[in-house]
Each structure stands twice: as C-alpha cells, then as structure tokens.
Amino acid sequence: MTSYDFAIIGAGIAGASLAAELTDGGARVLMLEAEDRPGYHATGRSAAFWEECYGGPEIVPLTLASGAYLRDGGFLHQRGALYIGREGDEELVTQFMQRFVPTGATIQHLGRPELQRRIGGIRHDWSDAIWEPMCADIDVARLHAHFLAQAQGGGASLECRARLVNATRADGQWTLTTERGETHHAAVLVNAAGAWADEIARLAGAQPAAISPYRRTVVQVRVDPPVPEDLPLVLDIRGRFYFKPEAGRLWVSPHDEEPSEPCDAAPEELAVAEAIARLEEVVDWRVEAVEHKWAGLRSFTPDRRPVYGRDPKVEGFAWFAGQGGFGIQTSPAAARLGRQLLLDEKPDAMTAGLDPELYSAARFG
C-alpha cells in the first residue's frame, strides 16, 4: 500500500505548482484530479495576463514575488496595461494611484494625448489613464505543463477522473476514496480544488472558508480595423470591462462577476452582448464577428485573499485555494510559500517579503 506525504485535491495551476514545490522539497505527493485532464476549469480559461495591480494591494506582493520566476522561465511576453477613465473619473484615478504606489507596483499617470497615441480610435470622453509598463501576457498552458512536469519528474503521481467522494482520518493517515472506488492514503490532505474547495473541506470535516465561485465571461471578436499586436491590455478604472489582443483578434470581457454553483461554466448571451456594447463605448472599431466565447469560475474568500497553509482545527488538512482571478500570475510565489508552510521551512529570497498571516486559514476561525 502506497502512502503519500501529501494528497493534493486538484491539478490545475494551484495543485500542480504546489506539487512541484513539495516534490522539490523531498515529499511524496499524489494529485487527485476530478476531470479527464488537469487544468480543465479556471486554469484553461484564463485571460492569461500578469498585471501587477490585479487583485488589490494585498495580492501585489505575491504577484511581484512571482515576476522574476515567470520572466526568467520565458513564460511572459511584455505588453503593458492601461487602466482608463472617462471625464469625471479623475477621483478614481487618484485613488488608484494612492492605493498602489506604496505597493511597489510600477505605475504612471497619463493624460489624453498619451492615451490617444496608445489606443487608436479611442472615443473622445476617455481622457485619463494609468500606465503599467510591466504588464505581460502569460503562456498559461506552458506554465501549467512546466509545473506538472516538474512535479512528476520529482516523483509525484497524478490520477485523473479521480473525484474525491470520501475522506476519513485515523492513526495520522487519511483514507481517500474516489468516485471510481479507488482508495489512496496520505498523511496530509491539501485542498486545491478551486470552486469546489468548500465541498472538499466538508468532506474532510473542516469548516468551509466561504469560498464563493463567480462566473467571468470572455469573448473573442474580429474587429475592423484589425487589432494592432502592440495594443496594451486595457482595463476600465470602474471595473466594467477589459480587452487585449490575441493572435490578431481581440479578447473582451464585461468583467462580469455572477455568483455560481461549482460547475462547468458556460457564457450567457447577456454577458456576451454586454462585452461588445462596452467595447463599443470605448473605441470606434467595428465588431465584424464573434468567433469564440467562454466562461470560467473565479473563486474568492469573503475578504478576497487566498487561503494557504494548515487548517487550525482539523489535523492533517491544509488549504491552497481562494485564488480568484490571480492564481496563475501569483503561482510561483504562492506555491513556494505553500511549500514552506507545509514543510515548516523558512522564507527564502522569493518569499521574504510576504506576510503568511494575510493568507492564513486561521483568520476564518
């Protein structure tokens, strides 16, 4: 009977990155993935950008700490980002600068002439912007594959079509039963189940962290004039849309955040229509066709911070969940921090600037 040090529930970017780190630390790791392949849900439906301010000031340290790993590994392609505002949004722009300048994010205020130069065809009432030069596209598929390969190269086992249906603990070991009736054993059960994180907590007898999934829609459109490849990621200072170029097309989101049950999320036609309408408020480009549309679930704790580390009440149960829409861009530093918390290691150069208490499961006590 094989017994693992850690059984990680979920093999998306969260589970894969943590497995890579734990095997590098010498642990025996099992990943149990409910779907036919890893990364089917949130990881495979990401808008694929690394943006320093995304997620708020308390997420910035994780993002900045992950930057060097992602750049050095060749997972980033520099793009830049613009948060844009209309006439009347000056106070929001000022507040944004006040919130994020102290975090160490690289941001700069721009006026209308620069905004017009960077977004051809922008409508006249958009007059204010914040420029983030360090924003980059992420090669999500390659990053996820990298973590999976690193984990499996370190001896981790991956079981797909292995939805967890029962978890019991005795004599310091979990007995884990999957939907197909297979049984596995591990000393520590790690909850990296994304939208299903609270369900896994209940199975293990732990108090749920009130992690709520929200649907986010993205639409791929063909526009005239064609999208310039050097167009930055463009985000609304009011949080009503974002859009970015992708292989000659434009990815547009209405920045929707609809509460959802954990599921295989699908786009709703109203959200698709809103995405196009909001794009047309910004630029005078003509939308020629909707070529593709999809939706994913972004899962948040009530305070919008992820939850990492051991559960304060249930022995042998740990959390690596609640990573919202920033789980991919923070994955290197988050996984390193998770490893250090689970293996009782000291911080290193990557994690020295992180405060684990911000993300502790004990805050839900």
CSV table of C-alpha atoms in Angstrom, one decimal:
chain,number,residue,atom,x,y,z
A,1,MET,CA,0.0,0.0,0.0
A,2,THR,CA,1.5,3.3,-1.1
A,3,SER,CA,1.1,6.1,1.4
A,4,TYR,CA,1.9,9.7,0.4
A,5,ASP,CA,3.1,12.6,2.5
A,6,PHE,CA,0.6,14.9,0.7
A,7,ALA,CA,-2.6,14.2,-1.4
A,8,ILE,CA,-3.5,17.4,-3.3
A,9,ILE,CA,-7.1,17.7,-4.5
A,10,GLY,CA,-7.0,19.4,-7.9
A,11,ALA,CA,-4.3,19.5,-10.6
A,12,GLY,CA,-4.9,22.9,-12.1
A,13,ILE,CA,-2.3,25.7,-11.7
A,14,ALA,CA,-2.7,25.7,-7.9
A,15,GLY,CA,-2.4,22.0,-7.3
A,16,ALA,CA,0.3,21.5,-10.0
A,17,SER,CA,2.5,24.4,-8.7
A,18,LEU,CA,2.3,23.2,-5.1
A,19,ALA,CA,3.0,19.6,-6.1
A,20,ALA,CA,6.1,20.8,-8.0
A,21,GLU,CA,7.4,22.7,-4.9
A,22,LEU,CA,6.6,19.9,-2.4
A,23,THR,CA,8.3,17.2,-4.5
A,24,ASP,CA,11.3,19.6,-4.8
A,25,GLY,CA,11.3,19.6,-1.0
A,26,GLY,CA,11.5,15.8,-1.0
A,27,ALA,CA,7.8,15.0,-0.3
A,28,ARG,CA,5.9,12.1,-1.7
A,29,VAL,CA,2.9,13.7,-3.5
A,30,LEU,CA,-0.3,12.5,-5.1
A,31,MET,CA,-2.6,14.7,-7.2
A,32,LEU,CA,-6.2,13.7,-7.5
A,33,GLU,CA,-7.9,15.5,-10.4
A,34,ALA,CA,-11.7,15.1,-10.9
A,35,GLU,CA,-11.7,15.8,-14.6
A,36,ASP,CA,-10.3,13.9,-17.6
A,37,ARG,CA,-7.3,16.2,-17.8
A,38,PRO,CA,-5.7,18.8,-15.5
A,39,GLY,CA,-6.5,22.5,-16.0
A,40,TYR,CA,-9.9,22.0,-17.5
A,41,HIS,CA,-11.7,24.7,-15.4
A,42,ALA,CA,-10.2,28.0,-14.3
A,43,THR,CA,-6.6,27.4,-15.5
A,44,GLY,CA,-7.6,26.5,-19.0
A,45,ARG,CA,-10.0,29.5,-19.3
A,46,SER,CA,-7.7,32.3,-18.1
A,47,ALA,CA,-7.4,35.7,-19.8
A,48,ALA,CA,-3.7,35.0,-19.5
A,49,PHE,CA,-2.1,38.2,-18.2
A,50,TRP,CA,0.4,39.1,-15.4
A,51,GLU,CA,-0.7,42.5,-14.1
A,52,GLU,CA,0.8,44.0,-11.0
A,53,CYS,CA,-2.3,45.6,-9.5
A,54,TYR,CA,-4.7,42.8,-10.3
A,55,GLY,CA,-6.4,41.5,-7.2
A,56,GLY,CA,-5.7,44.6,-5.0
A,57,PRO,CA,-2.9,45.8,-2.8
A,58,GLU,CA,-2.7,42.7,-0.6
A,59,ILE,CA,-2.2,40.5,-3.7
A,60,VAL,CA,0.6,42.7,-5.2
A,61,PRO,CA,3.3,41.1,-3.0
A,62,LEU,CA,2.5,37.7,-4.4
A,63,THR,CA,2.5,39.0,-8.0
A,64,LEU,CA,5.7,40.9,-7.6
A,65,ALA,CA,7.4,38.0,-5.9
A,66,SER,CA,6.4,35.7,-8.9
A,67,GLY,CA,7.7,38.1,-11.6
A,68,ALA,CA,11.3,37.0,-11.8
A,69,TYR,CA,10.4,33.3,-11.9
A,70,LEU,CA,8.0,33.9,-14.8
A,71,ARG,CA,10.3,36.2,-16.7
A,72,ASP,CA,13.4,34.0,-16.3
A,73,GLY,CA,11.4,31.0,-17.3
A,74,GLY,CA,10.2,32.7,-20.5
A,75,PHE,CA,6.6,32.5,-19.6
A,76,LEU,CA,5.9,36.2,-20.0
A,77,HIS,CA,5.6,38.4,-23.1
A,78,GLN,CA,5.8,42.1,-22.4
A,79,ARG,CA,2.6,44.0,-23.3
A,80,GLY,CA,1.8,46.9,-20.9
A,81,ALA,CA,-1.6,47.7,-19.4
A,82,LEU,CA,-3.7,50.8,-19.3
A,83,TYR,CA,-6.4,51.5,-16.7
A,84,ILE,CA,-8.6,54.1,-18.5
A,85,GLY,CA,-11.2,56.6,-17.2
A,86,ARG,CA,-13.7,59.0,-18.7
A,87,GLU,CA,-14.2,62.6,-17.9
A,88,GLY,CA,-15.4,62.6,-14.3
A,89,ASP,CA,-13.3,59.6,-13.2
A,90,GLU,CA,-10.4,61.8,-12.0
A,91,GLU,CA,-11.0,60.9,-8.4
A,92,LEU,CA,-11.0,57.2,-9.1
A,93,VAL,CA,-7.7,57.6,-10.9
A,94,THR,CA,-6.2,59.5,-8.0
A,95,GLN,CA,-7.5,56.9,-5.5
A,96,PHE,CA,-6.0,54.1,-7.6
A,97,MET,CA,-2.6,55.8,-7.6
A,98,GLN,CA,-2.8,56.3,-3.8
A,99,ARG,CA,-3.6,52.6,-3.2
A,100,PHE,CA,-1.0,51.1,-5.5
A,101,VAL,CA,2.1,53.4,-5.5
A,102,PRO,CA,3.0,52.2,-1.9
A,103,THR,CA,2.9,48.6,-3.0
A,104,GLY,CA,5.9,48.9,-5.3
A,105,ALA,CA,3.9,48.3,-8.5
A,106,THR,CA,5.3,50.3,-11.5
A,107,ILE,CA,2.5,52.7,-12.5
A,108,GLN,CA,2.4,56.1,-14.1
A,109,HIS,CA,-0.4,58.6,-14.7
A,110,LEU,CA,-1.1,59.6,-18.4
A,111,GLY,CA,-3.2,62.3,-19.9
A,112,ARG,CA,-5.4,62.2,-23.0
A,113,PRO,CA,-2.6,62.7,-25.6
A,114,GLU,CA,-0.7,59.7,-24.5
A,115,LEU,CA,-3.9,57.7,-24.1
A,116,GLN,CA,-4.9,58.5,-27.7
A,117,ARG,CA,-1.5,57.6,-29.0
A,118,ARG,CA,-1.6,54.1,-27.3
A,119,ILE,CA,-5.2,53.3,-28.3
A,120,GLY,CA,-6.0,54.3,-31.8
A,121,GLY,CA,-9.7,55.1,-32.3
A,122,ILE,CA,-10.5,55.7,-28.6
A,123,ARG,CA,-13.6,57.8,-28.1
A,124,HIS,CA,-13.2,61.4,-27.0
A,125,ASP,CA,-14.7,61.2,-23.5
A,126,TRP,CA,-11.9,58.7,-22.4
A,127,SER,CA,-9.4,61.2,-21.1
A,128,ASP,CA,-7.4,59.7,-18.2
A,129,ALA,CA,-5.2,56.6,-17.8
A,130,ILE,CA,-2.7,54.8,-15.6
A,131,TRP,CA,0.1,53.0,-17.4
A,132,GLU,CA,1.6,49.8,-16.2
A,133,PRO,CA,4.6,49.0,-18.3
A,134,MET,CA,5.5,45.7,-16.7
A,135,CYS,CA,2.2,44.0,-17.6
A,136,ALA,CA,2.7,40.9,-19.7
A,137,ASP,CA,0.9,38.1,-21.4
A,138,ILE,CA,1.4,34.7,-19.7
A,139,ASP,CA,1.8,31.5,-21.6
A,140,VAL,CA,-0.6,29.7,-19.3
A,141,ALA,CA,-0.5,26.3,-21.0
A,142,ARG,CA,3.3,26.1,-20.9
A,143,LEU,CA,3.5,27.3,-17.3
A,144,HIS,CA,0.9,24.7,-16.2
A,145,ALA,CA,2.7,22.0,-18.2
A,146,HIS,CA,6.0,23.1,-16.6
A,147,PHE,CA,4.7,22.6,-13.1
A,148,LEU,CA,3.1,19.3,-13.9
A,149,ALA,CA,6.4,18.0,-15.5
A,150,GLN,CA,8.4,19.3,-12.5
A,151,ALA,CA,6.0,17.6,-10.1
A,152,GLN,CA,6.0,14.3,-11.9
A,153,GLY,CA,9.7,14.5,-12.6
A,154,GLY,CA,10.1,14.7,-8.8
A,155,GLY,CA,8.1,11.6,-8.3
A,156,ALA,CA,4.5,13.0,-7.9
A,157,SER,CA,1.7,10.8,-9.1
A,158,LEU,CA,-1.3,12.2,-11.0
A,159,GLU,CA,-4.7,10.5,-11.1
A,160,CYS,CA,-7.3,11.9,-13.4
A,161,ARG,CA,-11.0,11.1,-13.3
A,162,ALA,CA,-10.5,10.8,-9.6
A,163,ARG,CA,-13.2,12.9,-8.0
A,164,LEU,CA,-13.0,12.6,-4.2
A,165,VAL,CA,-16.1,11.3,-2.5
A,166,ASN,CA,-15.0,10.3,0.9
A,167,ALA,CA,-12.2,11.2,3.3
A,168,THR,CA,-11.6,9.7,6.7
A,169,ARG,CA,-8.7,10.0,9.1
A,170,ALA,CA,-7.3,7.5,11.6
A,171,ASP,CA,-3.9,7.0,13.1
A,172,GLY,CA,-2.4,10.0,11.4
A,173,GLN,CA,-3.5,9.0,7.9
A,174,TRP,CA,-6.2,9.9,5.5
A,175,THR,CA,-8.1,7.3,3.6
A,176,LEU,CA,-9.3,8.9,0.4
A,177,THR,CA,-11.9,7.2,-1.8
A,178,THR,CA,-12.6,8.4,-5.3
A,179,GLU,CA,-15.8,8.2,-7.4
A,180,ARG,CA,-14.5,5.1,-9.2
A,181,GLY,CA,-14.0,3.4,-5.9
A,182,GLU,CA,-10.2,3.7,-5.7
A,183,THR,CA,-8.6,4.2,-2.3
A,184,HIS,CA,-5.5,6.3,-1.6
A,185,HIS,CA,-3.6,7.1,1.7
A,186,ALA,CA,-1.8,10.3,2.7
A,187,ALA,CA,-0.7,12.0,5.9
A,188,VAL,CA,-1.9,15.4,4.8
A,189,LEU,CA,-4.8,16.3,2.6
A,190,VAL,CA,-4.4,19.6,0.7
A,191,ASN,CA,-7.4,21.4,-0.7
A,192,ALA,CA,-6.5,23.0,-4.0
A,193,ALA,CA,-10.0,22.3,-5.5
A,194,GLY,CA,-10.8,25.8,-6.7
A,195,ALA,CA,-14.6,26.3,-7.0
A,196,TRP,CA,-15.1,23.0,-5.2
A,197,ALA,CA,-12.8,24.0,-2.2
A,198,ASP,CA,-15.6,24.2,0.4
A,199,GLU,CA,-17.1,20.9,-0.7
A,200,ILE,CA,-13.7,19.3,-0.1
A,201,ALA,CA,-13.5,20.9,3.3
A,202,ARG,CA,-16.9,19.5,4.3
A,203,LEU,CA,-15.8,16.0,3.1
A,204,ALA,CA,-12.7,16.3,5.4
A,205,GLY,CA,-14.8,17.6,8.4
A,206,ALA,CA,-13.3,21.0,8.2
A,207,GLN,CA,-15.1,24.3,8.5
A,208,PRO,CA,-15.6,25.8,5.0
A,209,ALA,CA,-13.9,29.1,4.3
A,210,ALA,CA,-17.0,30.5,2.5
A,211,ILE,CA,-15.2,30.3,-0.8
A,212,SER,CA,-17.6,31.5,-3.5
A,213,PRO,CA,-17.3,30.9,-7.3
A,214,TYR,CA,-18.2,33.7,-9.7
A,215,ARG,CA,-18.6,33.4,-13.4
A,216,ARG,CA,-16.4,35.5,-15.7
A,217,THR,CA,-17.0,35.7,-19.5
A,218,VAL,CA,-14.6,36.3,-22.3
A,219,VAL,CA,-15.5,36.8,-25.9
A,220,GLN,CA,-13.1,36.6,-28.9
A,221,VAL,CA,-14.1,39.1,-31.7
A,222,ARG,CA,-12.8,40.1,-35.1
A,223,VAL,CA,-12.7,43.9,-35.5
A,224,ASP,CA,-12.1,46.5,-38.2
A,225,PRO,CA,-9.6,48.0,-38.3
A,226,PRO,CA,-7.5,44.9,-37.3
A,227,VAL,CA,-6.2,44.8,-33.8
A,228,PRO,CA,-2.6,46.1,-33.5
A,229,GLU,CA,-0.4,43.5,-31.9
A,230,ASP,CA,1.2,46.1,-29.6
A,231,LEU,CA,-2.1,47.2,-28.2
A,232,PRO,CA,-1.8,47.1,-24.4
A,233,LEU,CA,-4.2,45.3,-22.0
A,234,VAL,CA,-7.0,47.9,-21.5
A,235,LEU,CA,-9.0,47.9,-18.3
A,236,ASP,CA,-11.8,50.2,-17.1
A,237,ILE,CA,-11.0,52.1,-13.9
A,238,ARG,CA,-14.6,51.4,-12.8
A,239,GLY,CA,-14.2,47.6,-13.4
A,240,ARG,CA,-16.7,47.3,-16.2
A,241,PHE,CA,-14.5,45.7,-18.9
A,242,TYR,CA,-11.1,44.7,-20.1
A,243,PHE,CA,-9.8,43.8,-23.5
A,244,LYS,CA,-6.5,42.6,-25.0
A,245,PRO,CA,-5.2,41.4,-28.4
A,246,GLU,CA,-4.7,37.7,-29.1
A,247,ALA,CA,-3.3,36.3,-32.4
A,248,GLY,CA,-4.9,39.1,-34.5
A,249,ARG,CA,-8.2,39.0,-32.6
A,250,LEU,CA,-9.5,40.8,-29.5
A,251,TRP,CA,-10.4,39.2,-26.2
A,252,VAL,CA,-13.1,41.2,-24.5
A,253,SER,CA,-14.6,40.7,-21.0
A,254,PRO,CA,-17.5,42.6,-19.5
A,255,HIS,CA,-15.7,42.0,-16.2
A,256,ASP,CA,-18.8,40.1,-15.0
A,257,GLU,CA,-18.9,38.5,-11.6
A,258,GLU,CA,-22.0,36.4,-11.3
A,259,PRO,CA,-22.4,34.1,-8.3
A,260,SER,CA,-22.4,30.5,-9.4
A,261,GLU,CA,-22.5,26.9,-8.1
A,262,PRO,CA,-19.3,25.0,-8.8
A,263,CYS,CA,-19.8,23.8,-12.4
A,264,ASP,CA,-18.5,23.6,-15.9
A,265,ALA,CA,-19.2,27.3,-16.5
A,266,ALA,CA,-20.7,28.4,-19.8
A,267,PRO,CA,-21.1,32.0,-21.2
A,268,GLU,CA,-24.6,33.6,-21.1
A,269,GLU,CA,-25.7,35.7,-24.1
A,270,LEU,CA,-26.4,38.8,-22.0
A,271,ALA,CA,-22.8,38.8,-20.8
A,272,VAL,CA,-21.6,38.4,-24.4
A,273,ALA,CA,-23.8,41.3,-25.5
A,274,GLU,CA,-22.5,43.4,-22.6
A,275,ALA,CA,-18.9,42.8,-23.6
A,276,ILE,CA,-19.5,44.0,-27.1
A,277,ALA,CA,-21.5,47.0,-26.0
A,278,ARG,CA,-18.9,48.1,-23.5
A,279,LEU,CA,-16.1,47.8,-26.1
A,280,GLU,CA,-18.1,50.0,-28.5
A,281,GLU,CA,-18.3,52.6,-25.7
A,282,VAL,CA,-14.5,52.8,-25.7
A,283,VAL,CA,-13.4,52.7,-29.4
A,284,ASP,CA,-14.8,53.3,-32.8
A,285,TRP,CA,-13.8,49.9,-34.1
A,286,ARG,CA,-16.4,47.8,-35.9
A,287,VAL,CA,-17.1,44.3,-34.4
A,288,GLU,CA,-17.3,42.1,-37.5
A,289,ALA,CA,-17.8,38.7,-35.8
A,290,VAL,CA,-17.9,36.9,-32.5
A,291,GLU,CA,-15.6,34.0,-33.1
A,292,HIS,CA,-15.5,32.3,-29.7
A,293,LYS,CA,-16.9,32.8,-26.2
A,294,TRP,CA,-16.3,31.0,-22.9
A,295,ALA,CA,-16.7,31.4,-19.2
A,296,GLY,CA,-14.7,30.3,-16.1
A,297,LEU,CA,-15.2,30.4,-12.4
A,298,ARG,CA,-13.1,32.7,-10.2
A,299,SER,CA,-13.3,31.7,-6.5
A,300,PHE,CA,-12.9,34.1,-3.6
A,301,THR,CA,-12.9,34.1,0.1
A,302,PRO,CA,-15.0,36.8,1.8
A,303,ASP,CA,-12.0,39.1,2.2
A,304,ARG,CA,-10.8,38.4,-1.3
A,305,ARG,CA,-7.4,37.0,-0.1
A,306,PRO,CA,-6.4,33.4,-0.8
A,307,VAL,CA,-6.1,30.8,2.0
A,308,TYR,CA,-2.8,28.9,2.3
A,309,GLY,CA,-1.5,26.6,5.0
A,310,ARG,CA,-2.7,24.1,7.6
A,311,ASP,CA,-6.2,24.2,8.9
A,312,PRO,CA,-6.2,25.4,12.6
A,313,LYS,CA,-8.8,22.8,13.7
A,314,VAL,CA,-8.5,19.7,11.6
A,315,GLU,CA,-5.2,17.8,11.9
A,316,GLY,CA,-3.7,16.9,8.6
A,317,PHE,CA,-5.9,19.2,6.5
A,318,ALA,CA,-4.4,22.2,4.6
A,319,TRP,CA,-5.7,24.9,2.2
A,320,PHE,CA,-4.4,26.2,-1.1
A,321,ALA,CA,-7.5,27.9,-2.5
A,322,GLY,CA,-9.5,31.1,-3.0
A,323,GLN,CA,-7.1,32.5,-5.6
A,324,GLY,CA,-9.7,34.4,-7.5
A,325,GLY,CA,-8.5,35.5,-11.0
A,326,PHE,CA,-4.9,36.0,-9.9
A,327,GLY,CA,-3.9,32.4,-9.2
A,328,ILE,CA,-1.9,32.0,-12.3
A,329,GLN,CA,0.1,35.2,-12.1
A,330,THR,CA,0.9,34.5,-8.4
A,331,SER,CA,1.5,30.8,-8.7
A,332,PRO,CA,5.3,30.7,-8.3
A,333,ALA,CA,5.4,32.6,-5.1
A,334,ALA,CA,2.2,31.2,-3.7
A,335,ALA,CA,3.4,27.6,-4.3
A,336,ARG,CA,6.8,28.4,-2.7
A,337,LEU,CA,5.0,29.9,0.3
A,338,GLY,CA,2.7,26.9,0.5
A,339,ARG,CA,5.6,24.5,0.5
A,340,GLN,CA,7.3,26.5,3.3
A,341,LEU,CA,4.2,26.5,5.4
A,342,LEU,CA,3.6,22.7,4.9
A,343,LEU,CA,7.2,21.6,5.3
A,344,ASP,CA,8.0,24.1,8.1
A,345,GLU,CA,10.7,25.7,6.0
A,346,LYS,CA,12.0,29.3,6.5
A,347,PRO,CA,11.3,32.0,3.9
A,348,ASP,CA,13.8,32.3,1.0
A,349,ALA,CA,14.6,35.2,-1.4
A,350,MET,CA,11.3,34.7,-3.2
A,351,THR,CA,9.0,34.8,-0.1
A,352,ALA,CA,11.0,37.0,2.2
A,353,GLY,CA,8.6,40.0,1.5
A,354,LEU,CA,5.4,38.0,2.0
A,355,ASP,CA,3.3,38.0,5.2
A,356,PRO,CA,1.8,34.5,5.6
A,357,GLU,CA,-0.7,35.8,8.2
A,358,LEU,CA,-2.5,37.6,5.4
A,359,TYR,CA,-3.4,34.3,3.8
A,360,SER,CA,-3.7,32.1,6.9
A,361,ALA,CA,-6.7,29.7,7.3
A,362,ALA,CA,-6.7,30.7,11.0
A,363,ARG,CA,-8.4,34.1,10.1
A,364,PHE,CA,-11.7,32.3,9.5
A,365,GLY,CA,-11.5,30.7,13.0
